[in-house]
mmCIF file of C-alpha atoms in Angstrom:
data_model
loop_
_atom_site.group_PDB
_atom_site.id
_atom_site.type_symbol
_atom_site.label_atom_id
_atom_site.label_comp_id
_atom_site.label_asym_id
_atom_site.label_seq_id
_atom_site.Cartn_x
_atom_site.Cartn_y
_atom_site.Cartn_z
ATOM 1 C CA MET N 1488 149.182 268.770 -7.770
ATOM 2 C CA ALA N 1489 145.650 268.637 -5.783
ATOM 3 C CA ALA N 1490 147.073 267.214 -3.015
ATOM 4 C CA PHE N 1491 149.984 269.644 -2.669
ATOM 5 C CA THR N 1492 147.307 272.554 -2.916
ATOM 6 C CA GLN N 1493 145.568 270.912 -0.230
ATOM 7 C CA ALA N 1494 148.536 270.348 2.034
ATOM 8 C CA LEU N 1495 149.265 274.430 1.342
ATOM 9 C CA ARG N 1496 146.003 275.501 2.496
ATOM 10 C CA LEU N 1497 146.744 273.268 5.805
ATOM 11 C CA ASN N 1498 150.340 274.885 6.165
ATOM 12 C CA PRO N 1499 151.710 277.000 4.027
ATOM 13 C CA GLU N 1500 154.749 277.519 5.734
ATOM 14 C CA ALA N 1501 155.944 273.875 4.606
ATOM 15 C CA ALA N 1502 158.782 274.893 2.237
ATOM 16 C CA VAL N 1503 158.996 271.168 1.321
ATOM 17 C CA THR N 1504 155.265 271.134 0.170
ATOM 18 C CA HIS N 1505 156.415 274.234 -1.814
ATOM 19 C CA TYR N 1506 159.580 272.432 -3.373
ATOM 20 C CA ASN N 1507 157.133 269.434 -4.099
ATOM 21 C CA LEU N 1508 154.925 271.411 -6.173
ATOM 22 C CA GLY N 1509 157.284 273.313 -7.986
ATOM 23 C CA ASN N 1510 158.814 269.719 -8.902
ATOM 24 C CA ALA N 1511 155.129 268.751 -10.140
ATOM 25 C CA LEU N 1512 155.048 271.903 -12.216
ATOM 26 C CA LEU N 1513 157.846 271.285 -13.789
ATOM 27 C CA ASP N 1514 157.149 267.952 -15.393
ATOM 28 C CA LEU N 1515 154.107 269.944 -16.796
ATOM 29 C CA ASN N 1516 156.244 272.301 -18.219
ATOM 30 C CA ARG N 1517 154.567 274.869 -16.056
ATOM 31 C CA ASP N 1518 158.734 276.476 -15.265
ATOM 32 C CA ASP N 1519 157.474 279.994 -14.139
ATOM 33 C CA GLU N 1520 155.071 278.467 -11.745
ATOM 34 C CA ALA N 1521 157.562 276.165 -10.783
ATOM 35 C CA ILE N 1522 160.165 278.946 -10.188
ATOM 36 C CA ALA N 1523 157.473 280.621 -8.104
ATOM 37 C CA CYS N 1524 157.272 277.571 -5.859
ATOM 38 C CA TYR N 1525 161.037 276.955 -5.235
ATOM 39 C CA HIS N 1526 161.503 280.636 -4.425
ATOM 40 C CA LYS N 1527 159.100 280.723 -2.018
ATOM 41 C CA ALA N 1528 160.452 276.887 -0.694
ATOM 42 C CA THR N 1529 163.919 279.160 -0.243
ATOM 43 C CA GLU N 1530 161.938 282.204 1.476
ATOM 44 C CA LEU N 1531 161.072 279.800 3.688
ATOM 45 C CA ARG N 1532 164.053 277.851 4.365
ATOM 46 C CA PRO N 1533 166.661 279.684 2.907
ATOM 47 C CA ASP N 1534 169.354 276.813 3.430
ATOM 48 C CA TYR N 1535 167.658 274.257 1.785
ATOM 49 C CA LEU N 1536 169.739 273.210 -1.064
ATOM 50 C CA GLU N 1537 167.366 271.138 -3.292
ATOM 51 C CA ALA N 1538 164.938 274.139 -3.954
ATOM 52 C CA VAL N 1539 167.662 276.495 -3.889
ATOM 53 C CA THR N 1540 169.385 274.835 -6.943
ATOM 54 C CA GLU N 1541 166.197 274.091 -8.802
ATOM 55 C CA LEU N 1542 165.823 278.306 -8.487
ATOM 56 C CA LEU N 1543 169.133 278.610 -9.676
ATOM 57 C CA ASP N 1544 168.964 276.231 -12.548
ATOM 58 C CA GLY N 1545 165.314 277.754 -13.316
ATOM 59 C CA ALA N 1546 166.728 281.172 -13.043
ATOM 60 C CA LEU N 1547 170.056 280.147 -15.669
ATOM 61 C CA ASN N 1548 167.366 278.569 -17.725
ATOM 62 C CA ARG N 1549 164.864 281.119 -18.203
ATOM 63 C CA ASP N 1550 167.278 283.531 -18.679
ATOM 64 C CA ILE N 1551 166.465 285.676 -15.329
ATOM 65 C CA SER N 1552 169.718 287.607 -14.397
ATOM 66 C CA LEU N 1553 171.285 285.345 -11.513
ATOM 67 C CA ALA N 1554 172.267 288.564 -10.083
ATOM 68 C CA LYS N 1555 169.036 290.191 -9.825
ATOM 69 C CA LEU N 1556 168.393 286.790 -7.917
ATOM 70 C CA ALA N 1557 171.247 286.904 -6.010
ATOM 71 C CA SER N 1558 170.325 290.245 -4.234
ATOM 72 C CA ASP N 1559 166.677 289.168 -3.476
ATOM 73 C CA MET N 1560 167.668 286.366 -1.855
ATOM 74 C CA PRO N 1561 169.500 286.320 1.416
ATOM 75 C CA TRP N 1562 170.561 282.273 1.051
ATOM 76 C CA SER N 1563 173.829 283.135 -0.222
ATOM 77 C CA ALA N 1564 174.930 283.968 2.976
ATOM 78 C CA TYR N 1565 173.663 281.216 4.886
ATOM 79 C CA ASP N 1566 175.223 278.064 3.261
ATOM 80 C CA PRO N 1567 178.729 277.865 1.773
ATOM 81 C CA ARG N 1568 177.046 275.067 -0.233
ATOM 82 C CA ILE N 1569 174.926 277.331 -1.920
ATOM 83 C CA ARG N 1570 177.578 280.074 -2.274
ATOM 84 C CA ALA N 1571 179.444 277.585 -4.470
ATOM 85 C CA ARG N 1572 176.329 276.545 -6.293
ATOM 86 C CA PHE N 1573 175.439 279.460 -7.196
ATOM 87 C CA ASN N 1574 179.523 280.277 -8.270
ATOM 88 C CA GLU N 1575 179.313 277.177 -10.827
ATOM 89 C CA LEU N 1576 176.027 278.435 -12.032
ATOM 90 C CA VAL N 1577 177.400 282.558 -12.862
ATOM 91 C CA ALA N 1578 180.669 280.701 -13.893
ATOM 92 C CA ALA N 1579 178.540 278.451 -16.647
ATOM 93 C CA THR N 1580 176.644 281.368 -18.015
ATOM 94 C CA ARG N 1581 179.847 283.244 -18.504
ATOM 95 C CA ARG N 1582 181.315 280.622 -20.753
ATOM 96 C CA THR N 1583 178.527 280.580 -22.862
ATOM 97 C CA ASP N 1584 178.407 284.436 -23.327
#
């Protein structure tokens, strides 16, 4: 964790570092902090499919509204793979209601 924090001090615009920090936080069951890291990674790189997927999965697992998340994030317009993943998660949410 310290290595990621130090790397972000040196380069706060490194989307991959935010993503990796999110993974480390998730491993420590610090889900809210992990989701914030994935969110930051997708803000920096809207086409970062892995970060978007983790963000969407985290939102689904934490009962964060996917519609709210979609309205906050511009990524859905950029990459058809991301739009497809979002649609899969929305469909899964509807099946469990």
